Amino acid sequence: MQKKIFAVLLFLAATIFSFGSVVEKVRFNEYPPQMVFDLSEDAPVYSTDYDEYNRLLFLDIGNNSSAKDKNTRNGLPKYIEKVQRVDYGTSSGYFVTLNKNIFHKVSLRKNPNRVVVDFSKNAQNKQYTVVIDPGHGGKDPGAVGIGGTKEKDIALAVGKYLRDELKKDFNVVMTRDSDEFITLTNRSKISNGIGADLFISVHINSAENSKLSGMEIFYFSKKSSPYAERIAEFENSVGAKYGEDANSIVQIMGQIAYNKNQEKSIKLAEGLNRDLSARMRMKDRGIHGANFAVLRGISSPGILIELGFIRNPEDHRKMTNRTNQKIMAQKIAEHVRKYFY
Ligand SMILES: [Zn+2]
């Protein structure tokens, strides 16, 4: 390891004078995990080298105007074990030790000038695509609650806030972003067509009994409990009501993908339902596997969130409040980030 570092330093000693930019600030982002060098206006020239055996990334960006924090171990994003700054002559270099099985990509970004190192668990460092599916729409109001509130409107409002949150870090596609009717089949087609990595359907629960309240999340399962079956039946009935047979949506995932997607969906659903219900002070009704037509047709992991009960006064109040809708979206986004990174 020492040998390698010295070799790099020697190389740099020879090229020191070619670096013109000044590092104004070094910062770390949690999601997505990044190390960012904010640079002065000069066109930056940078060099990087990676020692795979020691998982050591070396970056030479230019002069560093801030002299503090030579060695950093605290406040680092996931995937970084250690950061060490080495000053030599008028320049500084950074040694970044990555955790095991982590990939990185260094890129130059403009406006403002900065060098960004992205860390990720996948080699391609690809941008993930998340599909947001606000339930119902157009001629299909979904469940109708207190004062004529429609499920389709709450689902769309939360879906839009969720889009605004997620687009900061992901490629986001909505199955609908206005009050229009989309068949269940087309919702899954949209998702599969763009090769989505995650599908999130947003719905509102309904029950005759206005005392029923709380939040629950569903994932696709060929087997359902009688309770989950009932909820799935209601959501699937939309098809039949508007001329679509939900049974015609076939499962395109093979057995291996089915098992894997289910495992991933459960992982996301569990943490999210617990956290989201606590944050909203709503009852945690747990997560359930059910044969939802819209989830059956997609080829990625997916969840269907039933945010609350539209006929329950307390749930209704929370779900129709804009601030709460935003908080819900933020919480969901937080868990989506954790899911991917
Ligand atoms: Zn619904």
Short mmCIF file of C-alpha atoms and ligand atoms in Angstrom, two decimals:
data_model
loop_
_atom_site.label_atom_id
_atom_site.label_comp_id
_atom_site.label_asym_id
_atom_site.label_seq_id
_atom_site.Cartn_x
_atom_site.Cartn_y
_atom_site.Cartn_z
CA MET A 1 0.00 0.00 0.00
CA GLN A 2 2.77 2.42 0.95
CA LYS A 3 4.55 1.70 -2.30
CA LYS A 4 1.47 2.54 -4.27
CA ILE A 5 0.92 5.80 -2.43
CA PHE A 6 4.49 6.90 -2.98
CA ALA A 7 4.24 6.07 -6.64
CA VAL A 8 1.19 8.25 -6.89
CA LEU A 9 2.84 11.06 -4.97
CA LEU A 10 5.88 10.96 -7.19
CA PHE A 11 3.71 11.15 -10.24
CA LEU A 12 1.96 14.13 -8.73
CA ALA A 13 5.15 15.89 -7.75
CA ALA A 14 5.93 16.02 -11.44
CA THR A 15 2.57 17.37 -12.42
CA ILE A 16 1.77 19.63 -9.50
CA PHE A 17 1.97 22.82 -11.47
CA SER A 18 -0.69 21.83 -13.93
CA PHE A 19 -3.46 22.13 -11.39
CA GLY A 20 -5.06 25.52 -11.42
CA SER A 21 -8.32 25.22 -9.56
CA VAL A 22 -8.89 25.91 -5.91
CA VAL A 23 -11.01 23.67 -3.74
CA GLU A 24 -13.29 25.96 -1.80
CA LYS A 25 -15.13 23.33 0.12
CA VAL A 26 -15.30 19.59 0.49
CA ARG A 27 -18.66 18.22 1.46
CA PHE A 28 -20.47 14.93 1.76
CA ASN A 29 -24.00 13.98 0.78
CA GLU A 30 -25.84 11.15 2.40
CA TYR A 31 -28.31 10.36 -0.37
CA PRO A 32 -27.11 9.68 -2.92
CA PRO A 33 -23.76 9.00 -1.24
CA GLN A 34 -21.36 11.56 -2.67
CA MET A 35 -18.17 13.43 -1.97
CA VAL A 36 -18.28 16.88 -3.53
CA PHE A 37 -15.43 19.31 -4.15
CA ASP A 38 -16.69 22.83 -4.74
CA LEU A 39 -14.20 24.64 -6.91
CA SER A 40 -13.22 28.18 -7.74
CA GLU A 41 -14.19 29.53 -11.14
CA ASP A 42 -11.05 28.29 -12.87
CA ALA A 43 -11.56 25.41 -15.21
CA PRO A 44 -10.67 22.49 -13.00
CA VAL A 45 -8.08 19.95 -13.97
CA TYR A 46 -8.18 16.90 -11.82
CA SER A 47 -6.63 13.52 -11.68
CA THR A 48 -7.73 10.35 -9.98
CA ASP A 49 -6.25 6.96 -9.38
CA TYR A 50 -7.76 3.90 -7.79
CA ASP A 51 -5.92 1.16 -5.96
CA GLU A 52 -8.37 -1.70 -6.00
CA TYR A 53 -6.53 -3.95 -3.61
CA ASN A 54 -6.54 -1.36 -0.83
CA ARG A 55 -9.86 0.16 -1.92
CA LEU A 56 -8.03 3.46 -1.98
CA LEU A 57 -9.18 6.26 -4.21
CA PHE A 58 -6.77 9.09 -4.78
CA LEU A 59 -7.94 12.48 -6.01
CA ASP A 60 -5.91 15.50 -6.86
CA ILE A 61 -8.14 18.45 -7.51
CA GLY A 62 -5.95 21.46 -6.80
CA ASN A 63 -5.19 23.81 -3.94
CA ASN A 64 -7.27 23.57 -0.87
CA SER A 65 -8.19 26.88 0.65
CA SER A 66 -9.55 25.37 3.87
CA ALA A 67 -6.89 23.85 6.03
CA LYS A 68 -9.10 22.08 8.51
CA ASP A 69 -10.10 18.43 8.83
CA LYS A 70 -7.06 16.63 7.61
CA ASN A 71 -8.43 13.25 8.56
CA THR A 72 -12.12 12.64 8.60
CA ARG A 73 -13.93 9.65 9.97
CA ASN A 74 -17.04 11.29 11.32
CA GLY A 75 -20.00 12.46 9.29
CA LEU A 76 -18.92 10.47 6.26
CA PRO A 77 -21.51 9.04 3.93
CA LYS A 78 -22.14 5.34 3.79
CA TYR A 79 -19.54 3.39 1.86
CA ILE A 80 -16.57 5.54 2.89
CA GLU A 81 -14.33 4.27 5.63
CA LYS A 82 -11.92 7.15 5.84
CA VAL A 83 -10.79 10.35 4.16
CA GLN A 84 -7.29 11.70 4.47
CA ARG A 85 -5.92 14.90 3.04
CA VAL A 86 -2.27 15.19 2.11
CA ASP A 87 -0.71 18.57 1.39
CA TYR A 88 2.35 18.84 -0.80
CA GLY A 89 3.75 22.04 -2.17
CA THR A 90 0.88 24.22 -3.28
CA SER A 91 -1.45 21.34 -3.87
CA SER A 92 -3.48 18.86 -1.84
CA GLY A 93 -4.55 15.33 -2.49
CA TYR A 94 -7.26 13.23 -0.97
CA PHE A 95 -7.04 9.56 -0.09
CA VAL A 96 -10.51 8.09 0.24
CA THR A 97 -10.79 4.57 1.62
CA LEU A 98 -13.93 2.86 0.33
CA ASN A 99 -15.82 0.13 2.11
CA LYS A 100 -15.80 -3.35 0.62
CA ASN A 101 -17.69 -4.00 -2.64
CA ILE A 102 -18.34 -0.34 -3.30
CA PHE A 103 -17.94 1.28 -6.70
CA HIS A 104 -17.20 4.89 -7.47
CA LYS A 105 -17.42 7.30 -10.35
CA VAL A 106 -15.73 10.68 -10.57
CA SER A 107 -17.28 13.37 -12.73
CA LEU A 108 -16.98 17.05 -13.37
CA ARG A 109 -20.17 19.09 -13.02
CA LYS A 110 -20.76 22.69 -14.02
CA ASN A 111 -22.75 25.57 -12.54
CA PRO A 112 -21.31 25.68 -10.01
CA ASN A 113 -17.98 24.05 -10.84
CA ARG A 114 -17.50 20.92 -8.82
CA VAL A 115 -15.98 17.50 -8.93
CA VAL A 116 -18.38 14.84 -7.67
CA VAL A 117 -17.52 11.33 -6.58
CA ASP A 118 -20.55 9.06 -6.58
CA PHE A 119 -20.42 5.91 -4.50
CA SER A 120 -22.72 3.01 -5.08
CA LYS A 121 -23.29 -0.68 -4.64
CA ASN A 122 -23.79 -1.26 -8.34
CA ALA A 123 -20.98 -1.17 -10.84
CA GLN A 124 -22.81 0.87 -13.45
CA ASN A 125 -23.64 3.59 -10.94
CA LYS A 126 -26.86 3.86 -12.85
CA GLN A 127 -29.69 6.16 -11.99
CA TYR A 128 -32.63 4.20 -10.64
CA THR A 129 -36.11 4.65 -12.03
CA VAL A 130 -39.04 4.85 -9.65
CA VAL A 131 -42.62 4.68 -10.87
CA ILE A 132 -45.25 6.46 -8.80
CA ASP A 133 -48.76 5.22 -9.37
CA PRO A 134 -51.52 7.38 -7.89
CA GLY A 135 -54.53 5.06 -7.69
CA HIS A 136 -57.74 5.53 -9.71
CA GLY A 137 -58.43 8.80 -11.59
CA GLY A 138 -60.84 10.27 -14.12
CA LYS A 139 -64.16 8.43 -14.20
CA ASP A 140 -62.95 6.19 -11.37
CA PRO A 141 -62.99 8.15 -8.09
CA GLY A 142 -61.86 5.18 -5.98
CA ALA A 143 -63.27 5.25 -2.47
CA VAL A 144 -65.38 8.23 -1.47
CA GLY A 145 -65.23 9.58 2.08
CA ILE A 146 -66.28 12.35 4.39
CA GLY A 147 -67.67 15.39 2.59
CA GLY A 148 -67.35 13.66 -0.77
CA THR A 149 -63.54 13.50 -0.67
CA LYS A 150 -62.30 11.17 -3.38
CA GLU A 151 -59.49 8.67 -3.07
CA LYS A 152 -58.18 9.61 -6.53
CA ASP A 153 -57.54 13.22 -5.45
CA ILE A 154 -55.61 12.41 -2.28
CA ALA A 155 -53.60 9.74 -4.10
CA LEU A 156 -52.64 12.23 -6.81
CA ALA A 157 -51.73 14.99 -4.34
CA VAL A 158 -49.44 12.72 -2.32
CA GLY A 159 -48.08 11.19 -5.54
CA LYS A 160 -47.07 14.62 -6.86
CA TYR A 161 -45.34 15.57 -3.64
CA LEU A 162 -43.56 12.24 -3.73
CA ARG A 163 -42.44 12.91 -7.30
CA ASP A 164 -41.01 16.28 -6.27
CA GLU A 165 -39.08 14.61 -3.46
CA LEU A 166 -37.76 11.68 -5.47
CA LYS A 167 -36.75 13.51 -8.62
CA LYS A 168 -33.84 15.03 -6.74
CA ASP A 169 -32.16 11.62 -6.73
CA PHE A 170 -34.01 9.38 -9.17
CA ASN A 171 -35.52 9.17 -12.58
CA VAL A 172 -39.22 9.41 -11.72
CA VAL A 173 -42.15 8.44 -13.89
CA MET A 174 -45.80 8.81 -12.90
CA THR A 175 -48.51 6.56 -14.31
CA ARG A 176 -50.72 9.65 -14.16
CA ASP A 177 -50.05 13.22 -13.10
CA SER A 178 -53.53 14.55 -13.73
CA ASP A 179 -57.12 13.49 -13.15
CA GLU A 180 -57.28 10.86 -15.87
CA PHE A 181 -58.42 7.27 -16.03
CA ILE A 182 -55.71 4.67 -16.60
CA THR A 183 -56.41 0.95 -16.70
CA LEU A 184 -54.55 -1.33 -14.32
CA THR A 185 -53.00 -3.05 -17.33
CA ASN A 186 -51.58 0.21 -18.64
CA ARG A 187 -50.15 1.11 -15.24
CA SER A 188 -48.03 -2.03 -15.26
CA LYS A 189 -47.20 -1.54 -18.93
CA ILE A 190 -45.82 1.93 -18.21
CA SER A 191 -43.67 0.53 -15.42
CA ASN A 192 -42.34 -2.44 -17.37
CA GLY A 193 -41.84 -0.40 -20.51
CA ILE A 194 -39.30 1.88 -18.93
CA GLY A 195 -37.61 -0.88 -16.93
CA ALA A 196 -38.58 0.56 -13.54
CA ASP A 197 -36.56 -0.46 -10.51
CA LEU A 198 -39.39 0.17 -8.08
CA PHE A 199 -43.14 0.66 -8.34
CA ILE A 200 -45.09 2.57 -5.69
CA SER A 201 -48.86 2.65 -5.84
CA VAL A 202 -50.68 5.14 -3.61
CA HIS A 203 -54.21 4.40 -2.41
CA ILE A 204 -56.62 5.25 0.38
CA ASN A 205 -58.45 2.60 2.34
CA SER A 206 -62.17 2.43 2.84
CA ALA A 207 -64.49 0.61 5.20
CA GLU A 208 -68.18 0.90 6.08
CA ASN A 209 -67.19 1.19 9.72
CA SER A 210 -65.86 4.72 10.23
CA LYS A 211 -64.03 3.59 13.36
CA LEU A 212 -61.51 1.64 11.30
CA SER A 213 -58.32 3.63 10.89
CA GLY A 214 -54.64 3.36 10.16
CA MET A 215 -52.03 2.73 7.57
CA GLU A 216 -51.01 -0.46 5.83
CA ILE A 217 -48.79 -1.49 2.97
CA PHE A 218 -49.27 -4.38 0.57
CA TYR A 219 -46.82 -6.32 -1.54
CA PHE A 220 -47.61 -8.83 -4.23
CA SER A 221 -48.23 -12.36 -3.08
CA LYS A 222 -49.96 -15.21 -4.84
CA LYS A 223 -51.42 -16.16 -1.48
CA SER A 224 -53.36 -13.68 0.65
CA SER A 225 -54.91 -13.73 4.09
CA PRO A 226 -58.73 -13.36 4.00
CA TYR A 227 -58.34 -9.76 5.18
CA ALA A 228 -55.75 -8.82 2.55
CA GLU A 229 -57.81 -10.60 -0.07
CA ARG A 230 -60.75 -8.32 0.67
CA ILE A 231 -58.69 -5.16 0.19
CA ALA A 232 -57.20 -6.52 -3.02
CA GLU A 233 -60.66 -7.41 -4.26
CA PHE A 234 -61.84 -3.84 -3.80
CA GLU A 235 -58.86 -2.39 -5.67
CA ASN A 236 -59.06 -5.05 -8.38
CA SER A 237 -62.78 -4.46 -8.84
CA VAL A 238 -61.95 -1.14 -10.49
CA GLY A 239 -61.10 -3.10 -13.61
CA ALA A 240 -64.39 -4.92 -13.80
CA LYS A 241 -66.34 -1.75 -13.08
CA TYR A 242 -64.77 0.04 -16.03
CA GLY A 243 -64.64 -2.80 -18.49
CA GLU A 244 -61.30 -4.40 -17.62
CA ASP A 245 -60.94 -7.91 -16.28
CA ALA A 246 -58.30 -7.77 -13.53
CA ASN A 247 -57.78 -11.52 -13.96
CA SER A 248 -56.45 -10.85 -17.43
CA ILE A 249 -53.35 -9.23 -15.95
CA VAL A 250 -50.85 -12.04 -15.88
CA GLN A 251 -47.85 -12.36 -13.67
CA ILE A 252 -44.83 -11.93 -15.89
CA MET A 253 -42.23 -12.48 -13.20
CA GLY A 254 -40.69 -15.91 -13.11
CA GLN A 255 -40.39 -17.76 -9.81
CA ILE A 256 -36.90 -16.50 -9.02
CA ALA A 257 -37.83 -12.88 -9.73
CA TYR A 258 -41.05 -13.35 -7.77
CA ASN A 259 -39.17 -14.50 -4.67
CA LYS A 260 -36.54 -11.83 -4.97
CA ASN A 261 -38.97 -9.00 -5.67
CA GLN A 262 -41.18 -10.09 -2.81
CA GLU A 263 -38.28 -10.11 -0.40
CA LYS A 264 -37.23 -6.61 -1.48
CA SER A 265 -40.78 -5.27 -1.36
CA ILE A 266 -41.31 -6.64 2.15
CA LYS A 267 -38.11 -5.02 3.33
CA LEU A 268 -39.21 -1.61 2.07
CA ALA A 269 -42.82 -2.04 3.25
CA GLU A 270 -41.93 -3.06 6.80
CA GLY A 271 -39.70 -0.14 7.70
CA LEU A 272 -41.85 2.36 5.86
CA ASN A 273 -45.16 1.37 7.41
CA ARG A 274 -43.73 1.42 10.91
CA ASP A 275 -42.02 4.76 10.46
CA LEU A 276 -44.73 6.49 8.44
CA SER A 277 -47.55 5.55 10.79
CA ALA A 278 -45.50 6.68 13.80
CA ARG A 279 -44.66 9.99 12.11
CA MET A 280 -48.33 10.62 11.26
CA ARG A 281 -49.54 9.30 14.61
CA MET A 282 -51.71 6.85 12.79
CA LYS A 283 -52.40 3.24 13.64
CA ASP A 284 -49.83 0.80 12.23
CA ARG A 285 -51.92 -1.89 10.57
CA GLY A 286 -48.86 -3.76 9.39
CA ILE A 287 -47.92 -5.10 5.99
CA HIS A 288 -49.71 -7.80 4.02
CA GLY A 289 -49.16 -9.89 0.95
CA ALA A 290 -52.07 -9.89 -1.46
CA ASN A 291 -52.88 -10.62 -5.07
CA PHE A 292 -53.24 -7.06 -6.33
CA ALA A 293 -53.72 -6.98 -10.08
CA VAL A 294 -51.61 -3.84 -10.51
CA LEU A 295 -48.67 -5.38 -8.62
CA ARG A 296 -49.07 -8.75 -10.33
CA GLY A 297 -48.35 -7.24 -13.73
CA ILE A 298 -45.09 -5.47 -12.92
CA SER A 299 -41.65 -7.02 -13.20
CA SER A 300 -39.93 -5.04 -10.44
CA PRO A 301 -40.37 -4.92 -6.68
CA GLY A 302 -43.43 -2.89 -5.79
CA ILE A 303 -45.63 -1.80 -2.93
CA LEU A 304 -49.15 -0.50 -2.61
CA ILE A 305 -49.65 1.96 0.21
CA GLU A 306 -53.07 2.40 1.78
CA LEU A 307 -52.46 5.72 3.50
CA GLY A 308 -55.46 5.69 5.80
CA PHE A 309 -59.22 5.27 5.97
CA ILE A 310 -61.20 7.84 4.04
CA ARG A 311 -64.31 7.55 6.23
CA ASN A 312 -62.46 7.83 9.51
CA PRO A 313 -62.57 11.48 10.66
CA GLU A 314 -59.07 11.54 12.13
CA ASP A 315 -57.42 9.78 9.16
CA HIS A 316 -59.44 11.91 6.77
CA ARG A 317 -58.29 15.11 8.44
CA LYS A 318 -54.65 14.08 8.22
CA MET A 319 -54.75 12.83 4.66
CA THR A 320 -56.48 15.90 3.25
CA ASN A 321 -54.11 18.35 4.92
CA ARG A 322 -51.44 19.62 2.52
CA THR A 323 -48.68 19.81 5.09
CA ASN A 324 -49.36 16.24 6.12
CA GLN A 325 -49.44 15.10 2.52
CA LYS A 326 -45.98 16.61 2.07
CA ILE A 327 -44.68 14.97 5.23
CA MET A 328 -46.01 11.63 4.06
CA ALA A 329 -44.24 12.09 0.73
CA GLN A 330 -41.00 13.02 2.47
CA LYS A 331 -41.15 9.95 4.68
CA ILE A 332 -41.83 7.66 1.75
CA ALA A 333 -38.96 9.25 -0.20
CA GLU A 334 -36.63 8.81 2.75
CA HIS A 335 -37.31 5.07 2.79
CA VAL A 336 -36.97 4.79 -0.98
CA ARG A 337 -33.48 6.32 -0.70
CA LYS A 338 -32.58 3.90 2.06
CA TYR A 339 -33.91 1.07 -0.06
CA PHE A 340 -31.58 1.87 -2.94
CA TYR A 341 -28.48 3.02 -1.10
ZN ZN B 1 -57.65 2.40 -4.32
#
